[in-house]
CSV table of C-alpha atoms and ligand atoms in Angstrom, one decimal:
chain,number,residue,atom,x,y,z
A,1,MET,CA,22.9,-2.1,-77.2
A,2,GLN,CA,26.0,-2.2,-79.4
A,3,LYS,CA,28.0,-5.3,-80.4
A,4,PHE,CA,31.0,-6.2,-82.4
A,5,VAL,CA,30.8,-8.8,-85.2
A,6,ILE,CA,34.2,-10.2,-86.0
A,7,ARG,CA,35.1,-12.4,-88.9
A,8,GLY,CA,38.3,-14.2,-87.7
A,9,GLY,CA,41.1,-15.8,-89.5
A,10,ARG,CA,42.6,-12.8,-91.3
A,11,SER,CA,46.2,-11.9,-90.6
A,12,LEU,CA,46.7,-8.4,-89.3
A,13,SER,CA,49.4,-6.1,-90.6
A,14,GLY,CA,50.2,-2.5,-90.6
A,15,GLU,CA,51.1,0.5,-88.4
A,16,LEU,CA,49.2,2.0,-85.5
A,17,ARG,CA,49.9,5.1,-83.5
A,18,LEU,CA,49.2,4.4,-79.8
A,19,GLN,CA,46.5,6.4,-78.0
A,20,GLY,CA,47.4,8.3,-74.9
A,21,SER,CA,47.2,6.4,-71.6
A,22,LYS,CA,43.8,6.3,-70.0
A,23,ASN,CA,45.2,5.5,-66.6
A,24,SER,CA,47.5,8.5,-66.8
A,25,ALA,CA,45.0,10.9,-68.2
A,26,LEU,CA,42.4,10.2,-65.5
A,27,PRO,CA,44.5,11.2,-62.4
A,28,ILE,CA,46.0,14.1,-64.4
A,29,MET,CA,42.6,15.4,-65.1
A,30,ALA,CA,41.8,15.2,-61.4
A,31,ALA,CA,45.2,16.9,-60.7
A,32,ALA,CA,44.1,19.9,-62.8
A,33,LEU,CA,41.6,20.7,-60.0
A,34,LEU,CA,44.6,21.8,-57.9
A,35,CYS,CA,45.8,24.4,-60.3
A,36,ARG,CA,44.9,28.1,-60.3
A,37,ASP,CA,44.8,28.5,-64.1
A,38,GLU,CA,44.1,26.7,-67.3
A,39,CYS,CA,45.6,23.3,-68.1
A,40,VAL,CA,45.9,21.9,-71.6
A,41,LEU,CA,46.3,18.1,-71.8
A,42,ARG,CA,47.3,16.7,-75.2
A,43,ASP,CA,46.9,13.1,-76.3
A,44,CYS,CA,44.0,12.6,-74.0
A,45,PRO,CA,42.3,9.5,-75.3
A,46,ALA,CA,38.7,9.8,-76.5
A,47,LEU,CA,37.1,7.3,-74.1
A,48,THR,CA,34.0,7.0,-72.1
A,49,ASP,CA,36.0,7.0,-68.8
A,50,ILE,CA,37.7,10.3,-69.9
A,51,TYR,CA,34.3,11.8,-70.7
A,52,ALA,CA,33.1,10.7,-67.2
A,53,ALA,CA,36.1,12.5,-65.6
A,54,ALA,CA,35.2,15.6,-67.7
A,55,ARG,CA,31.6,15.5,-66.4
A,56,ILE,CA,32.9,15.3,-62.8
A,57,LEU,CA,35.2,18.4,-63.4
A,58,ASN,CA,32.3,20.3,-65.0
A,59,PHE,CA,30.0,19.4,-62.1
A,60,THR,CA,32.5,20.9,-59.6
A,61,GLY,CA,32.5,24.2,-61.6
A,62,CYS,CA,35.7,23.6,-63.5
A,63,LYS,CA,35.2,24.1,-67.2
A,64,CYS,CA,36.5,21.1,-69.1
A,65,THR,CA,36.2,20.9,-72.9
A,66,PHE,CA,37.4,18.1,-75.0
A,67,SER,CA,38.1,17.9,-78.7
A,68,ASP,CA,40.8,16.4,-81.0
A,69,ASN,CA,42.3,14.5,-78.1
A,70,THR,CA,42.9,17.7,-76.2
A,71,ALA,CA,41.3,18.4,-72.9
A,72,VAL,CA,41.2,22.1,-71.8
A,73,ILE,CA,40.5,22.5,-68.1
A,74,ASP,CA,39.9,25.8,-66.5
A,75,PRO,CA,39.8,25.2,-62.8
A,76,LYS,CA,39.6,28.8,-61.6
A,77,GLU,CA,36.2,28.4,-60.0
A,78,ILE,CA,35.2,25.5,-57.9
A,79,VAL,CA,31.6,25.8,-56.8
A,80,ARG,CA,30.8,22.2,-55.6
A,81,THR,CA,32.9,19.9,-53.5
A,82,ASP,CA,30.4,17.0,-53.4
A,83,ILE,CA,30.5,14.5,-56.3
A,84,PRO,CA,27.1,12.9,-56.9
A,85,GLU,CA,26.8,9.1,-56.6
A,86,SER,CA,25.7,8.8,-60.2
A,87,LEU,CA,29.0,10.4,-61.4
A,88,MET,CA,31.1,8.4,-58.9
A,89,HIS,CA,29.6,5.2,-60.2
A,90,GLU,CA,30.4,5.9,-63.8
A,91,MET,CA,34.0,4.8,-63.2
A,92,ARG,CA,35.7,3.4,-60.2
A,93,SER,CA,38.8,5.7,-60.5
A,94,SER,CA,36.6,8.7,-59.7
A,95,ILE,CA,38.0,8.1,-56.2
A,96,ILE,CA,41.2,10.0,-57.2
A,97,PHE,CA,39.2,13.2,-57.2
A,98,MET,CA,39.2,12.8,-53.4
A,99,GLY,CA,42.8,13.7,-52.9
A,100,ALA,CA,42.7,16.5,-55.5
A,101,MET,CA,39.5,18.1,-54.1
A,102,LEU,CA,40.9,17.9,-50.6
A,103,GLY,CA,44.1,19.6,-51.8
A,104,ARG,CA,42.2,22.4,-53.5
A,105,THR,CA,39.3,23.1,-51.1
A,106,GLY,CA,40.0,21.1,-47.8
A,107,GLU,CA,36.7,19.2,-48.1
A,108,CYS,CA,34.8,16.8,-50.3
A,109,VAL,CA,32.0,14.3,-50.3
A,110,VAL,CA,32.3,11.2,-52.5
A,111,SER,CA,30.7,7.8,-52.7
A,112,VAL,CA,32.2,4.4,-51.8
A,113,PRO,CA,33.1,3.0,-55.2
A,114,GLY,CA,32.0,-0.4,-54.0
A,115,GLY,CA,32.8,-3.7,-55.7
A,116,CYS,CA,33.2,-3.8,-59.5
A,117,GLU,CA,33.7,-6.4,-62.2
A,118,LEU,CA,37.2,-7.2,-60.9
A,119,GLY,CA,36.0,-8.1,-57.4
A,120,PRO,CA,35.9,-6.1,-54.2
A,121,ARG,CA,38.0,-2.9,-54.5
A,122,PRO,CA,38.4,-1.5,-51.0
A,123,ILE,CA,39.8,2.0,-50.4
A,124,ASP,CA,41.1,1.4,-46.9
A,125,MET,CA,44.7,2.4,-47.8
A,126,HIS,CA,43.5,5.7,-49.3
A,127,ILE,CA,41.5,6.5,-46.2
A,128,ALA,CA,44.1,5.5,-43.6
A,129,ALA,CA,46.8,7.6,-45.4
A,130,LEU,CA,44.6,10.7,-45.8
A,131,GLU,CA,43.6,10.5,-42.1
A,132,LYS,CA,47.3,10.5,-41.2
A,133,MET,CA,47.5,13.7,-43.2
A,134,GLY,CA,44.9,15.4,-41.0
A,135,VAL,CA,41.7,14.7,-43.0
A,136,ASP,CA,38.6,13.8,-40.9
A,137,ILE,CA,36.7,11.1,-42.7
A,138,SER,CA,33.3,9.8,-41.8
A,139,SER,CA,30.7,7.7,-43.5
A,140,GLU,CA,27.2,9.2,-43.8
A,141,GLY,CA,24.5,7.3,-45.6
A,142,GLY,CA,26.9,5.6,-47.9
A,143,ARG,CA,28.7,8.8,-48.7
A,144,ILE,CA,32.3,9.5,-47.6
A,145,VAL,CA,32.5,12.9,-46.0
A,146,CYS,CA,36.0,14.3,-45.8
A,147,ARG,CA,37.1,17.6,-44.2
A,148,ILE,CA,40.4,19.1,-43.1
A,149,PRO,CA,39.7,21.1,-39.9
A,150,LYS,CA,42.6,23.4,-40.6
A,151,ARG,CA,41.7,23.6,-44.4
A,152,LYS,CA,45.2,22.4,-45.3
A,153,ALA,CA,46.4,18.8,-44.9
A,154,HIS,CA,49.8,18.3,-43.3
A,155,GLY,CA,52.7,16.1,-44.4
A,156,ALA,CA,53.1,12.6,-42.9
A,157,LYS,CA,55.4,9.6,-43.1
A,158,LEU,CA,53.3,6.8,-44.7
A,159,THR,CA,53.9,3.2,-45.5
A,160,LEU,CA,51.5,1.4,-47.7
A,161,ALA,CA,50.7,-2.2,-47.0
A,162,PHE,CA,50.6,-2.8,-50.8
A,163,PRO,CA,51.8,-0.5,-53.5
A,164,SER,CA,48.3,0.6,-54.6
A,165,VAL,CA,48.3,2.8,-57.7
A,166,GLY,CA,45.1,4.7,-56.7
A,167,ALA,CA,46.2,5.2,-53.0
A,168,THR,CA,49.7,6.5,-54.1
A,169,GLU,CA,47.9,8.9,-56.5
A,170,ASN,CA,45.5,10.2,-53.9
A,171,ILE,CA,48.2,10.8,-51.4
A,172,ILE,CA,50.3,12.7,-53.9
A,173,LEU,CA,47.4,14.8,-55.0
A,174,CYS,CA,46.6,15.7,-51.4
A,175,ALA,CA,50.3,16.2,-50.5
A,176,VAL,CA,51.4,18.6,-53.2
A,177,THR,CA,49.7,21.6,-51.6
A,178,ALA,CA,49.8,20.3,-48.0
A,179,ASP,CA,51.9,21.9,-45.2
A,180,GLY,CA,55.3,20.2,-45.0
A,181,GLU,CA,56.8,17.0,-46.3
A,182,THR,CA,55.0,13.7,-47.1
A,183,VAL,CA,56.9,10.5,-47.6
A,184,ILE,CA,55.3,7.5,-49.2
A,185,ASN,CA,57.1,4.2,-48.5
A,186,ASN,CA,56.1,1.2,-50.6
A,187,ALA,CA,54.6,3.5,-53.2
A,188,ALA,CA,53.4,2.2,-56.5
A,189,ARG,CA,56.0,2.5,-59.2
A,190,GLU,CA,53.7,2.3,-62.2
A,191,PRO,CA,54.7,4.6,-65.1
A,192,GLU,CA,51.4,6.4,-64.8
A,193,ILE,CA,52.4,7.6,-61.4
A,194,CYS,CA,55.5,9.1,-63.0
A,195,ASP,CA,53.3,10.7,-65.6
A,196,LEU,CA,51.1,12.3,-63.0
A,197,CYS,CA,54.2,13.6,-61.1
A,198,GLY,CA,55.6,14.9,-64.4
A,199,PHE,CA,52.4,16.9,-64.9
A,200,LEU,CA,52.3,18.2,-61.3
A,201,ARG,CA,56.0,19.2,-61.4
A,202,LYS,CA,55.3,21.2,-64.6
A,203,CYS,CA,52.6,23.0,-62.5
A,204,GLY,CA,55.1,23.8,-59.8
A,205,ALA,CA,54.9,20.8,-57.4
A,206,ARG,CA,57.9,19.5,-55.6
A,207,ILE,CA,58.0,15.7,-55.9
A,208,GLN,CA,61.0,13.3,-55.9
A,209,GLY,CA,61.4,9.6,-56.1
A,210,ASP,CA,58.4,8.7,-58.4
A,211,GLY,CA,59.1,5.5,-60.2
A,212,GLU,CA,60.8,4.3,-57.0
A,213,SER,CA,59.2,2.8,-54.0
A,214,ARG,CA,59.8,5.9,-51.8
A,215,ILE,CA,58.2,9.1,-53.0
A,216,THR,CA,58.8,12.5,-51.2
A,217,VAL,CA,56.4,15.4,-51.7
A,218,ARG,CA,57.1,18.8,-50.3
A,219,GLY,CA,54.0,20.9,-50.2
A,220,VAL,CA,53.9,24.2,-52.1
A,221,GLU,CA,51.5,27.2,-51.7
A,222,GLU,CA,49.8,26.8,-55.1
A,223,LEU,CA,50.1,25.3,-58.5
A,224,HIS,CA,49.9,27.0,-61.8
A,225,GLY,CA,48.5,25.6,-65.1
A,226,CYS,CA,50.5,24.1,-67.9
A,227,GLU,CA,50.4,22.3,-71.2
A,228,TYR,CA,51.2,18.6,-70.9
A,229,THR,CA,51.2,15.6,-73.2
A,230,VAL,CA,49.9,12.3,-71.7
A,231,MET,CA,52.2,9.3,-72.0
A,232,PRO,CA,51.3,6.6,-74.5
A,233,ASP,CA,49.1,3.7,-73.3
A,234,ARG,CA,51.3,0.7,-72.5
A,235,ILE,CA,48.3,-1.6,-72.0
A,236,ALA,CA,46.8,-0.6,-75.4
A,237,ALA,CA,50.3,-1.5,-76.8
A,238,ALA,CA,50.1,-4.9,-75.1
A,239,THR,CA,46.6,-5.4,-76.4
A,240,TYR,CA,47.4,-4.7,-80.1
A,241,LEU,CA,50.6,-6.7,-79.9
A,242,SER,CA,48.6,-9.7,-78.5
A,243,MET,CA,46.0,-9.4,-81.2
A,244,VAL,CA,48.6,-9.5,-84.0
A,245,ALA,CA,50.5,-12.3,-82.2
A,246,ALA,CA,47.2,-14.3,-82.0
A,247,ALA,CA,45.9,-13.6,-85.5
A,248,LYS,CA,49.4,-13.6,-87.1
A,249,GLY,CA,51.0,-10.8,-89.0
A,250,GLU,CA,53.2,-7.8,-88.5
A,251,LEU,CA,52.7,-4.7,-86.5
A,252,ILE,CA,54.5,-1.4,-86.1
A,253,LEU,CA,53.4,0.6,-83.1
A,254,THR,CA,54.4,4.2,-83.1
A,255,ASN,CA,54.2,6.7,-80.2
A,256,ALA,CA,55.1,3.7,-77.9
A,257,CYS,CA,56.6,3.9,-74.5
A,258,VAL,CA,59.2,1.2,-74.9
A,259,PRO,CA,60.9,0.9,-71.4
A,260,GLU,CA,57.5,1.0,-69.7
A,261,THR,CA,56.2,-1.8,-72.0
A,262,GLU,CA,59.3,-4.0,-71.4
A,263,PRO,CA,57.7,-6.2,-68.6
A,264,PHE,CA,55.1,-7.3,-71.1
A,265,LEU,CA,57.4,-7.5,-74.1
A,266,SER,CA,59.9,-9.8,-72.4
A,267,VAL,CA,57.1,-12.3,-71.8
A,268,LEU,CA,55.6,-12.0,-75.3
A,269,GLU,CA,59.0,-12.6,-76.8
A,270,GLN,CA,59.1,-16.1,-75.2
A,271,THR,CA,56.2,-17.1,-77.5
A,272,GLY,CA,58.6,-17.0,-80.5
A,273,CYS,CA,57.4,-13.7,-81.9
A,274,SER,CA,60.2,-11.4,-83.2
A,275,ILE,CA,60.2,-8.1,-81.4
A,276,TYR,CA,62.4,-5.1,-82.2
A,277,THR,CA,62.2,-1.8,-80.4
A,278,GLY,CA,63.3,1.7,-81.3
A,279,LYS,CA,63.1,5.0,-79.4
A,280,ASP,CA,59.3,5.2,-79.5
A,281,LYS,CA,58.5,2.2,-81.8
A,282,ILE,CA,57.7,-1.4,-81.3
A,283,TYR,CA,57.9,-3.8,-84.2
A,284,LEU,CA,56.4,-7.4,-83.9
A,285,ARG,CA,56.4,-10.2,-86.4
A,286,SER,CA,54.3,-13.1,-85.1
A,287,ALA,CA,55.6,-16.7,-85.0
A,288,ALA,CA,54.0,-19.2,-87.4
A,289,ARG,CA,52.6,-20.8,-84.3
A,290,LEU,CA,53.1,-19.3,-80.8
A,291,ARG,CA,54.9,-21.3,-78.2
A,292,ALA,CA,53.6,-21.5,-74.7
A,293,VAL,CA,55.4,-19.4,-72.1
A,294,ARG,CA,57.5,-21.8,-70.0
A,295,GLU,CA,57.7,-19.7,-66.8
A,296,ARG,CA,54.6,-19.0,-64.8
A,297,ILE,CA,53.2,-15.6,-65.8
A,298,ARG,CA,52.7,-13.9,-62.5
A,299,THR,CA,50.9,-10.5,-62.4
A,300,MET,CA,52.7,-8.1,-60.1
A,301,PRO,CA,52.9,-4.4,-59.4
A,302,HIS,CA,55.2,-2.6,-61.9
A,303,PRO,CA,57.9,-3.5,-63.0
A,304,GLY,CA,56.3,-7.0,-62.8
A,305,PHE,CA,54.0,-8.4,-65.5
A,306,PRO,CA,50.9,-6.0,-65.6
A,307,THR,CA,47.6,-7.4,-64.5
A,308,ASP,CA,45.9,-5.3,-67.2
A,309,ALA,CA,47.7,-7.4,-69.9
A,310,GLN,CA,46.9,-10.8,-68.4
A,311,ALA,CA,43.7,-11.4,-70.3
A,312,VAL,CA,44.9,-10.3,-73.8
A,313,LEU,CA,48.1,-12.4,-73.5
A,314,MET,CA,46.0,-15.3,-72.4
A,315,ALA,CA,43.8,-14.9,-75.5
A,316,ALA,CA,47.0,-15.2,-77.7
A,317,LEU,CA,48.3,-18.2,-75.8
A,318,THR,CA,45.0,-20.3,-76.1
A,319,ALA,CA,46.3,-21.5,-79.5
A,320,ALA,CA,50.0,-21.8,-78.6
A,321,GLU,CA,51.9,-25.0,-78.7
A,322,GLY,CA,52.1,-26.3,-75.1
A,323,THR,CA,50.7,-25.2,-71.7
A,324,SER,CA,51.1,-21.7,-70.2
A,325,VAL,CA,50.3,-21.0,-66.6
A,326,PHE,CA,49.0,-17.6,-65.3
A,327,GLU,CA,49.0,-16.5,-61.7
A,328,GLU,CA,46.8,-13.4,-61.0
A,329,ASN,CA,48.1,-11.6,-57.9
A,330,ILE,CA,46.4,-8.2,-58.1
A,331,PHE,CA,42.7,-8.7,-58.4
A,332,ASP,CA,40.4,-11.4,-57.1
A,333,CYS,CA,38.1,-11.7,-60.1
A,334,ARG,CA,40.3,-11.2,-63.1
A,335,TYR,CA,39.6,-14.4,-65.0
A,336,ARG,CA,36.0,-13.7,-66.0
A,337,HIS,CA,37.1,-13.8,-69.7
A,338,THR,CA,38.0,-17.4,-69.5
A,339,ASP,CA,34.5,-18.8,-69.9
A,340,ALA,CA,34.2,-16.9,-73.2
A,341,LEU,CA,37.5,-18.1,-74.4
A,342,VAL,CA,36.5,-21.7,-73.5
A,343,LYS,CA,33.3,-21.2,-75.5
A,344,MET,CA,35.5,-20.4,-78.4
A,345,GLY,CA,37.3,-23.7,-78.0
A,346,ALA,CA,40.1,-22.8,-75.6
A,347,ASP,CA,41.2,-25.3,-72.9
A,348,ILE,CA,41.6,-23.3,-69.7
A,349,GLN,CA,41.3,-24.5,-66.1
A,350,VAL,CA,41.0,-21.9,-63.4
A,351,LEU,CA,42.1,-22.9,-59.9
A,352,GLY,CA,41.8,-19.9,-57.6
A,353,LYS,CA,44.4,-17.4,-58.6
A,354,VAL,CA,46.0,-19.8,-61.2
A,355,ALA,CA,44.8,-20.4,-64.8
A,356,ILE,CA,46.2,-23.3,-66.8
A,357,VAL,CA,46.0,-22.7,-70.5
A,358,LYS,CA,46.6,-25.8,-72.7
A,359,GLY,CA,47.1,-24.6,-76.3
A,360,VAL,CA,44.6,-25.9,-78.8
A,361,LYS,CA,45.0,-26.0,-82.6
A,362,ARG,CA,42.6,-23.2,-83.3
A,363,LEU,CA,39.7,-21.3,-81.7
A,364,HIS,CA,36.3,-21.1,-83.4
A,365,GLY,CA,33.9,-18.2,-83.5
A,366,ALA,CA,31.2,-17.8,-80.8
A,367,SER,CA,28.8,-15.3,-79.3
A,368,VAL,CA,30.3,-14.0,-76.1
A,369,GLU,CA,29.8,-11.1,-73.7
A,370,ALA,CA,32.4,-8.8,-72.4
A,371,THR,CA,32.2,-8.3,-68.6
A,372,ASP,CA,35.2,-6.1,-68.1
A,373,LEU,CA,37.5,-3.9,-70.1
A,374,ARG,CA,40.6,-6.0,-70.6
A,375,GLY,CA,38.6,-9.3,-70.6
A,376,GLY,CA,36.5,-7.8,-73.4
A,377,ALA,CA,39.7,-6.9,-75.4
A,378,ALA,CA,40.9,-10.5,-74.9
A,379,MET,CA,37.6,-11.7,-76.5
A,380,VAL,CA,38.2,-9.4,-79.5
A,381,ALA,CA,41.8,-10.8,-79.8
A,382,ALA,CA,40.6,-14.4,-79.6
A,383,ALA,CA,37.8,-13.7,-82.1
A,384,LEU,CA,40.2,-12.2,-84.6
A,385,SER,CA,42.3,-15.3,-84.5
A,386,ALA,CA,39.4,-17.8,-84.5
A,387,GLU,CA,37.9,-19.6,-87.5
A,388,GLY,CA,34.5,-18.1,-88.3
A,389,ILE,CA,32.3,-15.4,-87.0
A,390,SER,CA,32.1,-14.1,-83.4
A,391,GLU,CA,29.7,-11.7,-81.8
A,392,VAL,CA,30.9,-9.7,-78.8
A,393,THR,CA,28.3,-7.9,-76.7
A,394,GLY,CA,28.9,-5.8,-73.6
A,395,ILE,CA,31.3,-3.7,-75.6
A,396,SER,CA,30.7,-0.5,-73.5
A,397,HIS,CA,33.3,-2.1,-71.3
A,398,ILE,CA,35.8,-2.1,-74.2
A,399,ASP,CA,35.0,1.5,-75.1
A,400,ARG,CA,36.1,2.5,-71.6
A,401,GLY,CA,39.7,1.8,-72.6
A,402,TYR,CA,40.3,1.6,-76.3
A,403,GLU,CA,39.8,4.5,-78.7
A,404,ARG,CA,37.9,3.5,-81.8
A,405,ILE,CA,39.1,-0.1,-81.6
A,406,GLU,CA,37.2,-1.0,-84.8
A,407,ASP,CA,39.3,1.6,-86.8
A,408,ALA,CA,42.5,0.3,-85.3
A,409,VAL,CA,41.7,-3.3,-86.2
A,410,GLY,CA,40.3,-2.3,-89.6
A,411,ALA,CA,43.5,-0.4,-90.4
A,412,LEU,CA,45.4,-3.7,-89.8
A,413,GLY,CA,43.1,-5.5,-92.2
A,414,GLY,CA,40.9,-7.2,-89.6
A,415,ASP,CA,37.2,-7.6,-90.1
A,416,LEU,CA,35.5,-6.1,-87.0
A,417,LYS,CA,32.3,-4.2,-87.3
A,418,ARG,CA,30.2,-2.3,-84.8
A,419,PHE,CA,26.4,-2.7,-84.9
A,420,GLY,CA,23.6,-1.3,-82.9
A,421,GLU,CA,22.6,2.0,-81.3
B,1,EPZ,C1,44.8,0.9,-61.2
B,1,EPZ,O1,43.7,0.6,-60.4
B,1,EPZ,C2,44.3,0.9,-62.6
B,1,EPZ,N1,43.3,1.8,-62.8
B,1,EPZ,C3,43.9,-0.5,-63.0
B,1,EPZ,O2,43.6,-0.5,-64.4
B,1,EPZ,C4,45.1,-1.5,-62.7
B,1,EPZ,O3,44.6,-2.8,-63.0
B,1,EPZ,C5,45.5,-1.4,-61.3
B,1,EPZ,O4,45.9,0.0,-61.0
B,1,EPZ,C6,46.8,-2.2,-61.0
B,1,EPZ,O5,47.8,-1.9,-61.8
B,1,EPZ,C7,43.5,3.1,-63.0
B,1,EPZ,O6,44.7,3.5,-63.0
B,1,EPZ,C8,42.4,4.0,-63.3
B,1,EPZ,P1,45.3,-0.6,-57.0
B,1,EPZ,P2,43.6,0.8,-58.8
B,1,EPZ,O7,44.8,0.4,-56.0
B,1,EPZ,O8,44.3,2.1,-58.5
B,1,EPZ,C9,43.8,-3.5,-53.5
B,1,EPZ,C10,42.3,-1.1,-66.3
B,1,EPZ,O9,42.0,-2.2,-66.8
B,1,EPZ,N2,43.5,-2.3,-52.7
B,1,EPZ,O10,46.7,-0.7,-57.3
B,1,EPZ,O11,42.2,0.7,-58.3
B,1,EPZ,C11,42.8,-3.6,-54.7
B,1,EPZ,O12,41.5,-4.1,-54.2
B,1,EPZ,C12,42.3,-0.9,-64.8
B,1,EPZ,O13,42.7,-0.1,-67.0
B,1,EPZ,C13,43.1,-2.5,-51.3
B,1,EPZ,O14,43.0,-3.6,-50.8
B,1,EPZ,O15,44.5,-0.4,-58.4
B,1,EPZ,C14,43.5,-4.5,-55.6
B,1,EPZ,O16,43.4,-5.8,-55.3
B,1,EPZ,C15,41.6,-1.9,-64.1
B,1,EPZ,N3,42.9,-1.3,-50.6
B,1,EPZ,C16,45.0,-4.1,-55.4
B,1,EPZ,O17,45.0,-3.5,-54.1
B,1,EPZ,C17,43.1,-0.1,-51.1
B,1,EPZ,O18,42.9,0.9,-50.4
B,1,EPZ,C18,45.6,-3.1,-56.4
B,1,EPZ,O19,44.7,-2.0,-56.5
B,1,EPZ,C19,43.5,0.0,-52.5
B,1,EPZ,C20,43.7,-1.1,-53.2
């Protein structure tokens, strides 16, 4: 079991090039299943979740190779339409293979992803929408068996009860080669949806309205392959900015997606950090001491404050002057990092979906365990700013989303070492 040992208290300064977005790359890899010839994805981050997606593609008969942040996917031959439970459980977002597989072959068997570290994560909206598009879905021994009697789904007018990212992606993936037009009302507006649509359009799909709450997809006969560069990771940007804000110092992020990171930047700016942005650069100089954020920080679907950045910003605010209040509106169990932060000296009270963070003078090092990806990153951010040494275990969660985090932190002058097998 690997762990990070972090000696805190050093300021962090330097330049980092942002990795490609995990949450874009995953649905785009699934989308490659729909194509008739090779797809080349550049800036694909080297992460365990991406390797899990590659294993799923290879299992189906697609040939997916990965090197130097480039995934080459040859989807000409699909020999399997069932994805084994073991592969499905490696990452929850494997559920987006459902829409792509249905679009390509008209059938698939997947597993219920079940609950995860963020709480129950139902897929009722995915299922209801696909059923309206002509997919027969039944549950057999814990497996979800999907079949389109006419082999091709048909377009439908759909309204989501909540702008779910995964449901919007699954519907788009099933709709691009369906018969007729699909309209998604109350669609998710996350930038990663636009990136998926950008890839699909480059392959010949006809999609309009992505980035808005009404998306229209007109089915086409087939998609061809393409070369595509995955967008930069706005959550990795929020993470490294929070780390430097917490530990003090200066950071230049290159390959940044500035407008997409704005909902996070506008809140971080209220802590007194100086932030300047260029076309694809973000510069941050931390405040001598951060100020608490006056307004309640409410996580909301994009363009609201992203739930994925809640934990890392909280880590930075634990030692701010004053009290900050968070309200988590997307997931039920997204405060699991708070116990670790409290162990490091933070003053945090969780009351249902609200967390009250009273700034303390300084955190101290402690042994803590990461229990989810962003919570783990928050522990690293806190440990870098704390006095003394911290150990973070459970780092396989962190490796799901951050490419070589020890190299990134090391390049900024931080002392973070990986130990263990
Ligand atoms: C995506 O998850 C991201 N994952 C998450 O990032 C992110 O936190 C989330 O969107 C919200 O932005 C990927 O893109 C791979 P949702 P997803 O469907 O698609 C409920 C990270 O840290 N819901 O928008 O699963 C659901 O339970 C990860 O990188 C239903 O009730 O999110 C949740 O409470 C974690 N029924 C809410 O909606 C459904 O059918 C939002 O989920 C679908 C969702």
